[in-house]
Coordinates of C-alpha atoms (C1' of nucleotides) in Angstrom, one line a residue:
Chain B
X1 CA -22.1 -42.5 -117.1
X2 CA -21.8 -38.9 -116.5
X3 CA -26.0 -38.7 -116.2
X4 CA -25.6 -41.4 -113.2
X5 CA -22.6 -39.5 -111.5
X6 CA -25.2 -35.8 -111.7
X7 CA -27.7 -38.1 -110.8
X8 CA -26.3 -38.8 -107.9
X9 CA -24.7 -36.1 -106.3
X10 CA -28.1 -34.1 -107.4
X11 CA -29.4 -36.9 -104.5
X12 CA -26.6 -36.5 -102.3
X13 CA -27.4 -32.5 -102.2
X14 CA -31.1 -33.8 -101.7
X15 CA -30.1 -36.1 -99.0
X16 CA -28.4 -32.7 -97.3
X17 CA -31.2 -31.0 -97.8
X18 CA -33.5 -32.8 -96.4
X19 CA -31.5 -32.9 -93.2
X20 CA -29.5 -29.6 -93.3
X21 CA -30.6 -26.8 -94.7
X22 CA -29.5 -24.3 -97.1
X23 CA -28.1 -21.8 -94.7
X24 CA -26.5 -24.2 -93.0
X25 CA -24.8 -25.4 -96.4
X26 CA -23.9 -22.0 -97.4
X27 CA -22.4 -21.7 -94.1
X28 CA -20.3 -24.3 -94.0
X29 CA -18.7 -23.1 -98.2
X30 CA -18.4 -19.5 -96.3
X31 CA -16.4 -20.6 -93.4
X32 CA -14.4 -22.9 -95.8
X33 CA -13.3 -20.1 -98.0
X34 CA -12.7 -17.9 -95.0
X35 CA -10.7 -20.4 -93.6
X36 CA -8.5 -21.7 -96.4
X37 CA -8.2 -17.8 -97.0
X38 CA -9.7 -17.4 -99.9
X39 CA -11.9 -14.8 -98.4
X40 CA -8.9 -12.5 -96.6
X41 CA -9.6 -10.9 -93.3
X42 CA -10.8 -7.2 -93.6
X43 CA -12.5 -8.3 -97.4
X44 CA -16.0 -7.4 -97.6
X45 CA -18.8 -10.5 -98.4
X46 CA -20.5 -9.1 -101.1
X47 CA -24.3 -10.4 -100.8
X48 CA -25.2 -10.4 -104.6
X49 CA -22.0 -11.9 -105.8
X50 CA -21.8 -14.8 -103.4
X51 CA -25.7 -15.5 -103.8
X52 CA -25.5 -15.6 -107.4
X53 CA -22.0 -17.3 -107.0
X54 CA -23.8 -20.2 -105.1
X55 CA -27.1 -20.1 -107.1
X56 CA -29.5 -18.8 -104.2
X57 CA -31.1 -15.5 -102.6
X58 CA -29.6 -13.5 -100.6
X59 CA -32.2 -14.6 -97.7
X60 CA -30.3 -17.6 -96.5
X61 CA -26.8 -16.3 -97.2
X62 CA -27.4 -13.4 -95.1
X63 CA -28.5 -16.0 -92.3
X64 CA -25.6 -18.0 -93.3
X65 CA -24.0 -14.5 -92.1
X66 CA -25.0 -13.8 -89.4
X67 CA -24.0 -17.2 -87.9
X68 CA -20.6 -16.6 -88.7
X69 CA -20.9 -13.4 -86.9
X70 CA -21.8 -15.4 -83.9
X71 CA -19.0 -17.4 -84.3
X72 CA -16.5 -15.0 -84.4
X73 CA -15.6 -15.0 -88.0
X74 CA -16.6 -12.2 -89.7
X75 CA -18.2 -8.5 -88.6
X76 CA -21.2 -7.1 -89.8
X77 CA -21.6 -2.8 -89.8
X78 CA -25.0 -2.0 -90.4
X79 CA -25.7 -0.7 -94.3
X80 CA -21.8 -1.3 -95.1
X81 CA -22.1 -4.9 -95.3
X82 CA -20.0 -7.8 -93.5
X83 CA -16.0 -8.7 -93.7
X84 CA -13.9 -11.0 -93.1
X85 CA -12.7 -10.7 -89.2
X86 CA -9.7 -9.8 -88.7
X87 CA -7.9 -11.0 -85.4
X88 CA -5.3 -8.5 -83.8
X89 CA -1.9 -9.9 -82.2
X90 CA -3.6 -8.7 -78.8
X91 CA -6.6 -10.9 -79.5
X92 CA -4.5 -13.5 -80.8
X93 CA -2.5 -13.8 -77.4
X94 CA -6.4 -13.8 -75.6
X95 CA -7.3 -16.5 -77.8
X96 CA -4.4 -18.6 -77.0
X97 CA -4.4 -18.2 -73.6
X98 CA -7.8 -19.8 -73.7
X99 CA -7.3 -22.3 -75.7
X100 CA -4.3 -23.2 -73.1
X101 CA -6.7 -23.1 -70.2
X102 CA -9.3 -25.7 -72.6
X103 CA -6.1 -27.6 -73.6
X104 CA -4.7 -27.7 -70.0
X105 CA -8.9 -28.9 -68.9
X106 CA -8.3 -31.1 -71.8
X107 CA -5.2 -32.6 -70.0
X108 CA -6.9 -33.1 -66.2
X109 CA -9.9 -34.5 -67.7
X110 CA -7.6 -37.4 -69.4
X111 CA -6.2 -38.3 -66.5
X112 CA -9.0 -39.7 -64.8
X113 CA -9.6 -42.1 -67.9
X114 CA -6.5 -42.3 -69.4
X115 CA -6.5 -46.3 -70.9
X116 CA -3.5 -48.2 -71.6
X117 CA -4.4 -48.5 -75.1
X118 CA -5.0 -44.9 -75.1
X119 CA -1.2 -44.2 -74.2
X120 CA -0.2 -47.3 -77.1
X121 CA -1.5 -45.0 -79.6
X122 CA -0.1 -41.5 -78.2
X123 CA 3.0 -43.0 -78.1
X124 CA 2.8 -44.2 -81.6
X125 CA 2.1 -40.3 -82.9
X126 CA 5.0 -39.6 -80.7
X127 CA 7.5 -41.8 -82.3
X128 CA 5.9 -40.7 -85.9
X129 CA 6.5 -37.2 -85.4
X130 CA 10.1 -37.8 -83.6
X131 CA 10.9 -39.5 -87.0
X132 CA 8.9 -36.6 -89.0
X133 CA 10.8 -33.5 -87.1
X134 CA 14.3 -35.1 -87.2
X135 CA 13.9 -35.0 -90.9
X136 CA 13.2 -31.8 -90.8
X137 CA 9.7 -31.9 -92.6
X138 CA 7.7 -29.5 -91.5
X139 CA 5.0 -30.1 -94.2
X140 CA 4.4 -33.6 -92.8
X141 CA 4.8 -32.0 -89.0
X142 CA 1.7 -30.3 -89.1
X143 CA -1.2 -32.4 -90.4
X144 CA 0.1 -35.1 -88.0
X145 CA 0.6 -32.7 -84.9
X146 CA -2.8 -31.3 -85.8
X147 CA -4.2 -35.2 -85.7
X148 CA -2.5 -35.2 -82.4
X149 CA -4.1 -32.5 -80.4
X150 CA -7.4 -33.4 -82.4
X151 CA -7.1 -37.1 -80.9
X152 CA -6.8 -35.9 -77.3
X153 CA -9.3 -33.0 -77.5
X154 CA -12.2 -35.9 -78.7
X155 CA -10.4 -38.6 -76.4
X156 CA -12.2 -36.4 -73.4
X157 CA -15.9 -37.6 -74.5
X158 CA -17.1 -34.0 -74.0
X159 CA -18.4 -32.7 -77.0
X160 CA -18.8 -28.7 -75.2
X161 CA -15.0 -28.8 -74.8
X162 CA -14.6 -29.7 -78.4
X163 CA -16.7 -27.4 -80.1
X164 CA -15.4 -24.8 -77.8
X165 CA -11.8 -25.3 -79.1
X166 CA -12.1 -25.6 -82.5
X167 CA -13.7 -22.7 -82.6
X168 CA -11.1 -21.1 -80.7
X169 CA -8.6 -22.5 -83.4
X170 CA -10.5 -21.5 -86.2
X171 CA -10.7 -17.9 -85.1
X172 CA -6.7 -18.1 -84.6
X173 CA -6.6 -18.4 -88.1
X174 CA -7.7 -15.1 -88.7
X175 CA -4.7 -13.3 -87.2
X176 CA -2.7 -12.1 -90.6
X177 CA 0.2 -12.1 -88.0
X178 CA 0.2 -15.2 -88.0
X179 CA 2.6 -17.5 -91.1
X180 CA 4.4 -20.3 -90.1
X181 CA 4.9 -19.8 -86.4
X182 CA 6.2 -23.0 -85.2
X183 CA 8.2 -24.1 -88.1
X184 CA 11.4 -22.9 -85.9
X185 CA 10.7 -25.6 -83.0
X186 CA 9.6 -29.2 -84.4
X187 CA 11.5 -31.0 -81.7
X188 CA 10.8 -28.7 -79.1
X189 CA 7.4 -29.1 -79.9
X190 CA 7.8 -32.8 -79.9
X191 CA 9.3 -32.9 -76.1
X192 CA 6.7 -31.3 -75.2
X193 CA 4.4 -33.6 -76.3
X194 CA 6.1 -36.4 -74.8
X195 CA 6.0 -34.4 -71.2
X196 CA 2.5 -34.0 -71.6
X197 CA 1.8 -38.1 -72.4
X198 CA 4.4 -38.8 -69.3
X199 CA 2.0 -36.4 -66.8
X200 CA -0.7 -38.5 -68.3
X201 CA 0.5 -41.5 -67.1
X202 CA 1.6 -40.5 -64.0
X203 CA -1.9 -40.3 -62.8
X204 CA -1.1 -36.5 -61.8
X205 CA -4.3 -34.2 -62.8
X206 CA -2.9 -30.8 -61.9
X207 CA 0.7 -31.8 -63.4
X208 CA -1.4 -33.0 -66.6
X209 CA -3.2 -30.0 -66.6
X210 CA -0.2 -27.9 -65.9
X211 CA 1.9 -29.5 -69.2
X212 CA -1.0 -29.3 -71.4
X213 CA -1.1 -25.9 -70.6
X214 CA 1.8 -24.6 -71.0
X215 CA 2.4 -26.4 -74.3
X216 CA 0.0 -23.8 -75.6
X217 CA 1.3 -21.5 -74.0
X218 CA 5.1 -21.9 -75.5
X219 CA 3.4 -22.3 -78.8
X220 CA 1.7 -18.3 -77.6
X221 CA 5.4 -17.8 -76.9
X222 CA 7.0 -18.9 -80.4
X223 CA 4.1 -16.9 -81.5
X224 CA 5.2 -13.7 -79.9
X225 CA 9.0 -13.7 -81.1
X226 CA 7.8 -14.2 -84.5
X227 CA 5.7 -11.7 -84.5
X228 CA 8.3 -9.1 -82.9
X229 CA 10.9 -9.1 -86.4
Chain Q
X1 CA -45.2 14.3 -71.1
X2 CA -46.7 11.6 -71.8
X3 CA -45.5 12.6 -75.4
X4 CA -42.3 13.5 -74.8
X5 CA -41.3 10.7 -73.3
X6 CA -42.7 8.1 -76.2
X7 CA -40.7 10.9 -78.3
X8 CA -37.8 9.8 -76.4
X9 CA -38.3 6.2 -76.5
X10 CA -38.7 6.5 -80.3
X11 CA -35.1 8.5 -80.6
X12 CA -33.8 6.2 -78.8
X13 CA -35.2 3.0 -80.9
X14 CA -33.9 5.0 -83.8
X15 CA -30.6 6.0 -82.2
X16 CA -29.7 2.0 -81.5
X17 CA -31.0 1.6 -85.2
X18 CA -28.5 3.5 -86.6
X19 CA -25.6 2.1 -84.7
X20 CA -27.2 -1.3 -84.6
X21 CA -29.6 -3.3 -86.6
X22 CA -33.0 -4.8 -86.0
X23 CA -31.9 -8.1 -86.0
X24 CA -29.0 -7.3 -83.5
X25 CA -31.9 -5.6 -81.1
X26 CA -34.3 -8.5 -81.7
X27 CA -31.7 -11.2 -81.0
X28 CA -30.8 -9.0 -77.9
X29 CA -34.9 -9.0 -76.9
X30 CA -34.9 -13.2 -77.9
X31 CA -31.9 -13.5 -75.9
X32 CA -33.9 -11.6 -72.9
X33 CA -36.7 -13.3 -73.2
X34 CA -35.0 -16.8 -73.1
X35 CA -32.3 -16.1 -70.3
X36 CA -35.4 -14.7 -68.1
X37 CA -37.6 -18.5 -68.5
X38 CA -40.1 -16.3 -70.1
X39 CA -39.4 -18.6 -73.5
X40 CA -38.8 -22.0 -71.6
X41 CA -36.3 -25.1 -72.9
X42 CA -37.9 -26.9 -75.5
X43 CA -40.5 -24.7 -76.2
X44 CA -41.0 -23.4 -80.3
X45 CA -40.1 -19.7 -81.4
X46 CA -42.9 -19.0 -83.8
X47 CA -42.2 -16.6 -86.3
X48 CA -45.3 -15.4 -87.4
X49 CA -45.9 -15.0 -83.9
X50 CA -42.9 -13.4 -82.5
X51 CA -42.4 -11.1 -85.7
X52 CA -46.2 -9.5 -85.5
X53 CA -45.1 -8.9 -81.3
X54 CA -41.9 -7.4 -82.4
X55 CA -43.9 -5.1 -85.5
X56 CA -41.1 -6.7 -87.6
X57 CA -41.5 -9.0 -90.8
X58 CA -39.6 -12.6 -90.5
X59 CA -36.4 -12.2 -92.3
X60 CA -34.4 -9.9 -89.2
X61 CA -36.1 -12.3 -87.1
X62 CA -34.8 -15.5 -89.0
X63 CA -31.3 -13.6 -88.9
X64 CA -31.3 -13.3 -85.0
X65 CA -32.3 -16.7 -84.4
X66 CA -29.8 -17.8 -86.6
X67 CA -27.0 -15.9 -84.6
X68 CA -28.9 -17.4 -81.6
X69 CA -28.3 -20.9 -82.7
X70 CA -25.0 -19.8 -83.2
X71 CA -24.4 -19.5 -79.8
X72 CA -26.0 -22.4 -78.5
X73 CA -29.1 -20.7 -77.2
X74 CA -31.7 -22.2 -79.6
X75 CA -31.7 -25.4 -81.8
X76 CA -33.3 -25.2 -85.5
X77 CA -34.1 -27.9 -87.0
X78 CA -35.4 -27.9 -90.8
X79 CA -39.3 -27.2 -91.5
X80 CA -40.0 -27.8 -88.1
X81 CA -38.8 -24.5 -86.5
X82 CA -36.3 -23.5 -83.9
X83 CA -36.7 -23.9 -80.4
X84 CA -34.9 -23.2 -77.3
X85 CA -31.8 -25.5 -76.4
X86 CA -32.5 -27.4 -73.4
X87 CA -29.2 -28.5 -71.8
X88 CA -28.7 -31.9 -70.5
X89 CA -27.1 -32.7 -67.3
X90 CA -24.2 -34.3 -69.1
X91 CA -23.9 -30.9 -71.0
X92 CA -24.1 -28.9 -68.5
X93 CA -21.0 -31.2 -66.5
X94 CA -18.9 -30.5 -69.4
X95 CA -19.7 -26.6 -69.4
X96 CA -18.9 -26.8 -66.0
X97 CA -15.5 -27.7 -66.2
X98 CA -15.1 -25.6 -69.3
X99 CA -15.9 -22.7 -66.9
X100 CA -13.8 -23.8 -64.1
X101 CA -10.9 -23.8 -66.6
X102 CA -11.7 -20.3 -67.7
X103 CA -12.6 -19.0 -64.3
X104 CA -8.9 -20.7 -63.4
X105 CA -7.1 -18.6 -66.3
X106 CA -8.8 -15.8 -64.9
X107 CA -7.1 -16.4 -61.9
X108 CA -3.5 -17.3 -63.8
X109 CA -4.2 -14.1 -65.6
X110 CA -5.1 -11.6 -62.5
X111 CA -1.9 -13.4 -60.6
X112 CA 0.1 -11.2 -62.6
X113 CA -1.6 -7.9 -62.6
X114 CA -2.9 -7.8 -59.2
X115 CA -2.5 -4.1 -57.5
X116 CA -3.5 -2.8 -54.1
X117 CA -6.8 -1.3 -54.9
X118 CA -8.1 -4.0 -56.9
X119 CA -7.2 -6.2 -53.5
X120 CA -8.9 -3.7 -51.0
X121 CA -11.8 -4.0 -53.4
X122 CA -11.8 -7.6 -53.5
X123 CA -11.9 -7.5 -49.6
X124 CA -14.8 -5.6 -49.7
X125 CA -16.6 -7.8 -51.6
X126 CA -15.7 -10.7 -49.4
X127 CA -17.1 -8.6 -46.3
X128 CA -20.1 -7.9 -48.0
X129 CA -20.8 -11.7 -48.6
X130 CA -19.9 -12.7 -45.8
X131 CA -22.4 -10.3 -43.7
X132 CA -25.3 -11.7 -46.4
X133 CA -24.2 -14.9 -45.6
X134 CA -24.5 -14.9 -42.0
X135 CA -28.0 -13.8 -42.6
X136 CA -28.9 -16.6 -45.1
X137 CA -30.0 -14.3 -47.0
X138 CA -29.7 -15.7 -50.2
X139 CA -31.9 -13.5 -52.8
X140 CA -29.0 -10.5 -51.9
X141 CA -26.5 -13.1 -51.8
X142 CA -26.8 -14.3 -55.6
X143 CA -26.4 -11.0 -57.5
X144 CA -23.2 -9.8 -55.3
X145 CA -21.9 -13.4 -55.9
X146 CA -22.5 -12.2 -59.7
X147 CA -21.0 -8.9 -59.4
X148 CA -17.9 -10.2 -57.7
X149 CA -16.9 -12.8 -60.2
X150 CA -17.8 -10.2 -63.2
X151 CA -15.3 -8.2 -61.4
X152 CA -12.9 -10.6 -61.6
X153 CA -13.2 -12.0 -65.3
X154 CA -13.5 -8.3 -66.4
X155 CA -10.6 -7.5 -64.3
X156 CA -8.2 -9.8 -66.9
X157 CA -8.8 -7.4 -69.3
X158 CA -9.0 -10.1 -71.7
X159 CA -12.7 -9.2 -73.7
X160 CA -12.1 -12.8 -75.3
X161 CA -12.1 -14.3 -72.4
X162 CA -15.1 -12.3 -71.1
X163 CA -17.2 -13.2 -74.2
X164 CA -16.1 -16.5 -73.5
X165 CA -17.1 -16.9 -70.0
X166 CA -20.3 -14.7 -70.6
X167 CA -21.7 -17.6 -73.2
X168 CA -20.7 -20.7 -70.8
X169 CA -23.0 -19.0 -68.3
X170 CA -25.9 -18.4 -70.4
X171 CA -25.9 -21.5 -71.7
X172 CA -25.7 -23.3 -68.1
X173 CA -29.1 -21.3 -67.9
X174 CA -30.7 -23.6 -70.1
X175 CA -30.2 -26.5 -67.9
X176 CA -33.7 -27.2 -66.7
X177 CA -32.6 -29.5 -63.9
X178 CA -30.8 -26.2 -62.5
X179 CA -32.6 -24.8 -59.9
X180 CA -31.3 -22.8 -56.5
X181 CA -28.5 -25.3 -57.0
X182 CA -26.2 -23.2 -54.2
X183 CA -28.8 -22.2 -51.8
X184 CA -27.6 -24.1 -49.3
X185 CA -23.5 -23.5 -49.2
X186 CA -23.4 -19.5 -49.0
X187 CA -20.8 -19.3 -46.5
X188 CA -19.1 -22.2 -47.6
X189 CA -18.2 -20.7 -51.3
X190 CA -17.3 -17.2 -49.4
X191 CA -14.5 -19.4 -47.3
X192 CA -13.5 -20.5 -51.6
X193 CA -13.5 -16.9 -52.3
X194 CA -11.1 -15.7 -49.7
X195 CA -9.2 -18.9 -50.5
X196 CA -8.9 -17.1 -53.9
X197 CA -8.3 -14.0 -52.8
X198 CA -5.5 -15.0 -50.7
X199 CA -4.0 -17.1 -53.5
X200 CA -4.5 -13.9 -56.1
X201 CA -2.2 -11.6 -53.0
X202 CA 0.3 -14.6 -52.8
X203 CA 1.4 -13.9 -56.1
X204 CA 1.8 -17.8 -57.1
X205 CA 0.1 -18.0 -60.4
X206 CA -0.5 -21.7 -60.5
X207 CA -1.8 -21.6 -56.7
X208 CA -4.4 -18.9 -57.9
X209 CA -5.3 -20.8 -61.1
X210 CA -5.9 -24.0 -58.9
X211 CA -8.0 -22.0 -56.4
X212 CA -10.1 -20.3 -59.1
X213 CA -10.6 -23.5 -60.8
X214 CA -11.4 -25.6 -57.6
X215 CA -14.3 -22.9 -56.7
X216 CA -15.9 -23.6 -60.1
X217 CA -15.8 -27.2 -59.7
X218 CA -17.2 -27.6 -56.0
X219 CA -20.2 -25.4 -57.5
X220 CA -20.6 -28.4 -60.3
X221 CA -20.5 -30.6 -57.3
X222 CA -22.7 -28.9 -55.4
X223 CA -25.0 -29.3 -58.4
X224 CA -24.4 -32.9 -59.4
X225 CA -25.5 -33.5 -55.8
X226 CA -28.7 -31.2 -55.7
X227 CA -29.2 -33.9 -59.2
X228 CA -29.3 -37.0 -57.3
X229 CA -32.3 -35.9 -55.4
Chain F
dT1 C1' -62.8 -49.2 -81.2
dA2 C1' -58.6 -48.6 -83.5
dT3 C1' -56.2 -47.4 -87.6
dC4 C1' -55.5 -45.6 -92.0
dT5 C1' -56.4 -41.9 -95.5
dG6 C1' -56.8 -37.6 -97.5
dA7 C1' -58.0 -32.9 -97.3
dC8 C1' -57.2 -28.7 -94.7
dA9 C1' -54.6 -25.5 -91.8
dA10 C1' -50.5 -23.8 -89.9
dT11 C1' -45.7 -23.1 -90.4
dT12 C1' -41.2 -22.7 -92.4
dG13 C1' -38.1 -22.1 -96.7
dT14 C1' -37.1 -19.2 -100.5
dC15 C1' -37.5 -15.6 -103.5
dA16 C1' -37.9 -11.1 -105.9
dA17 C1' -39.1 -6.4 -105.3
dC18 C1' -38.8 -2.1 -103.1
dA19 C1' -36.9 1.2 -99.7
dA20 C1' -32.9 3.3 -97.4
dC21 C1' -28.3 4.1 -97.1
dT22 C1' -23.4 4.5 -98.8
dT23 C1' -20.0 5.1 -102.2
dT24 C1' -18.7 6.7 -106.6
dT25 C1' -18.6 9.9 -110.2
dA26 C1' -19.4 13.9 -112.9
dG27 C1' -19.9 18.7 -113.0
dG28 C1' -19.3 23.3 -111.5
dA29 C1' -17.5 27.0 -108.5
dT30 C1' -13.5 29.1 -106.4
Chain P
dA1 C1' -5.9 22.3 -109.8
dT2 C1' -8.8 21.7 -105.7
dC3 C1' -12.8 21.4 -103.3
dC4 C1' -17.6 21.2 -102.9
dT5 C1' -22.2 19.5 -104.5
dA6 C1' -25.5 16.7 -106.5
dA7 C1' -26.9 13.0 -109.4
dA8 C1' -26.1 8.1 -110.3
dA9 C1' -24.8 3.6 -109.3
dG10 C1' -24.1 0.0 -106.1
dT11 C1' -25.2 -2.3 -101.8
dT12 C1' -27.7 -3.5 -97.8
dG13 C1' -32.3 -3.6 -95.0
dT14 C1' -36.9 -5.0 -95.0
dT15 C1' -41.0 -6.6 -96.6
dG16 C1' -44.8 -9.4 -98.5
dA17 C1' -45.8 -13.2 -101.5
dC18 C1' -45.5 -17.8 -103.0
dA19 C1' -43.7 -22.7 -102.6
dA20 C1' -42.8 -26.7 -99.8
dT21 C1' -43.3 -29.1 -95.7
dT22 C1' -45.4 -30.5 -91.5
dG23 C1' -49.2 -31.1 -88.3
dT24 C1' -54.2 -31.8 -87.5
dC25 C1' -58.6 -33.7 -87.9
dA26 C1' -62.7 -35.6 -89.8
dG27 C1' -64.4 -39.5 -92.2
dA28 C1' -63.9 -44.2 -94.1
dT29 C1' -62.5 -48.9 -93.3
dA30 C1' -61.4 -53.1 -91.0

DNA sequence: TATCTGACAATTGTCAACAACTTTTAGGAT
DNA sequence: ATCCTAAAAGTTGTTGACAATTGTCAGATA
């Protein structure tokens, strides 16, 4: 039994091989630990502990790297090595700005294609996270809010504008600044949601794009006071 | 002289060596060569060839086109190589609008911070364009049409969103289908610019945004029409 | 003629070794 | 004790070699 279950994940990491590549595996276990914070912001990737860490040279982490780099996540000074980015509150407010402007694009774009059954299932995350945020939960609040915002990002069809916002998103989560922001405002949150839905359905593009945006931007807000006590 | 100046040449390659890397100078020289059509859409990067022209071995090389994949400028795929990304029309629709909602933040942002010089030098701009214009003279139009709306996004003072904006152009670059798309409306996007201007000196931030996103968007019309022919 | 097969060439993937640089540490002078 | 200096250790930068894969082409087969 256990020879089968090696068996077959040694195939699955065949099968990703074959496809994928190693840098692009290694990449995607770096940005994980960066992410979940495991790797802190400022904390130096040490080249011959993570490749031995992950059974390879240091050839395709240090692609693996450098990709990252691209992406925002970590910085690289020459013959000191690469760390763990680490977003200021100024860049945090820049980054959230721009994600309001994607979000807000996000919010015009839906307009124009906005489907009855489409509206059926935002209302249905509205209602969930009423019921969530009256109890107070913000545990349950987030991975459903995050589902949320993930729905009507993909809803637009454009796979640039999703990228582009995850990314944005993931490099948010490098500001240290940055613990439970929203946990003050669930049902605030939550009316704002339902103004955004309502501009939806009005058939309104700028008001559509006006509500998504300054959703994000009172999140940028919340941010803010928390981060002057 | 002819010495000293291959002296200086070298200093300098070793000065931006020190600072820099290799890899960050040849992903600069890749980037170059692939924003100037001298490495076309679709065509391979060979790295046997492209390190022996560079005097480098293939690891830096890997490790720039890795960050250049990063960034959407090349696509890798495994044991077959990396070649540059050639952007679909679709594609290059969404990173229209992805501009136009950054270009339109730029305009939320300058709203705010808008002071009398940086209007008088907005106006000269607009007079410089539109004298070009009324010459249909578009080979000096282009680059001042470049200069004025680096002006504008730099102006924000928001590097993120610089970076930003700075990628979604390069990238429409790759768009093969993209030739002298706005040859023909050079007057016609100076009227959008003083519309821009004017909004920007009216101090309504949501009237600017719309103005600055609006431009933007007439340009991907402009282009989807240029498309169908 | 068209298609399949297998050897050969070209290219990418990965690795280990060496060179260059940075940081640490130990020793000595003040 | 403090500061400077130099050796040592640790880390990154770069290279060339080898393995694995893909592309090419001549020859055999139907």
């Amino acid at each position: 039994m256990e020879n089968t279950t090696s068996n077959q994940t040694a195939q699955n990491d065949l099968q990703v091989l074959r496809t994928s590549s190693l840098t692009g595996a290694l990449e995607r276990e770096l940005e994980h630990l960066i992410l979940t914070g495991e790797l802190k912001p400022g904390e130096r990737l040490n080249e011959i502990q993570l490749s031995s860490r992950f059974g390879t040279s240091r050839g395709p982490l240090r692609e693996a790297t450098r990709s990252l780099q691209a992406k925002g996540l970590v910085d690289a000074i020459r013959n000191r090595g690469v760390f763990v980015r680490s977003i200021s509150p100024k860049e945090a407010l820049e980054i959230y700005d721009i994600r309001a402007a994607l979000f807000g694009l996000a919010g015009r774009l839906l307009t124009d294609m906005v489907t009855d059954a489409m509206l059926a299932r935002l209302n249905e995350f509205l209602d969930e996270m009423d019921e969530i945020a009256q109890q107070r939960d913000f545990d349950r609040y987030y991975p459903v809010n995050l589902q949320f915002h993930d729905f009507l990002i993909r809803s637009t069809n454009s796979s640039m504008l999703a990228q582009e916002y995850k990314s944005l998103v993931n490099r948010l989560h490098l500001c240290r600044a940055r613990g439970l922001v929203q946990a003050g405002g669930l049902a605030v949150s939550n009316h704002e949601h339902r103004e955004m839905v309502d501009a939806l359905a009005s058939g309104n593009r700028e008001r559509a794009q006006e509500a998504f945006f300054r959703h994000v931007e009172r999140s940028k807000q919340r941010f803010t006071t928390t981060l002057e006590k």
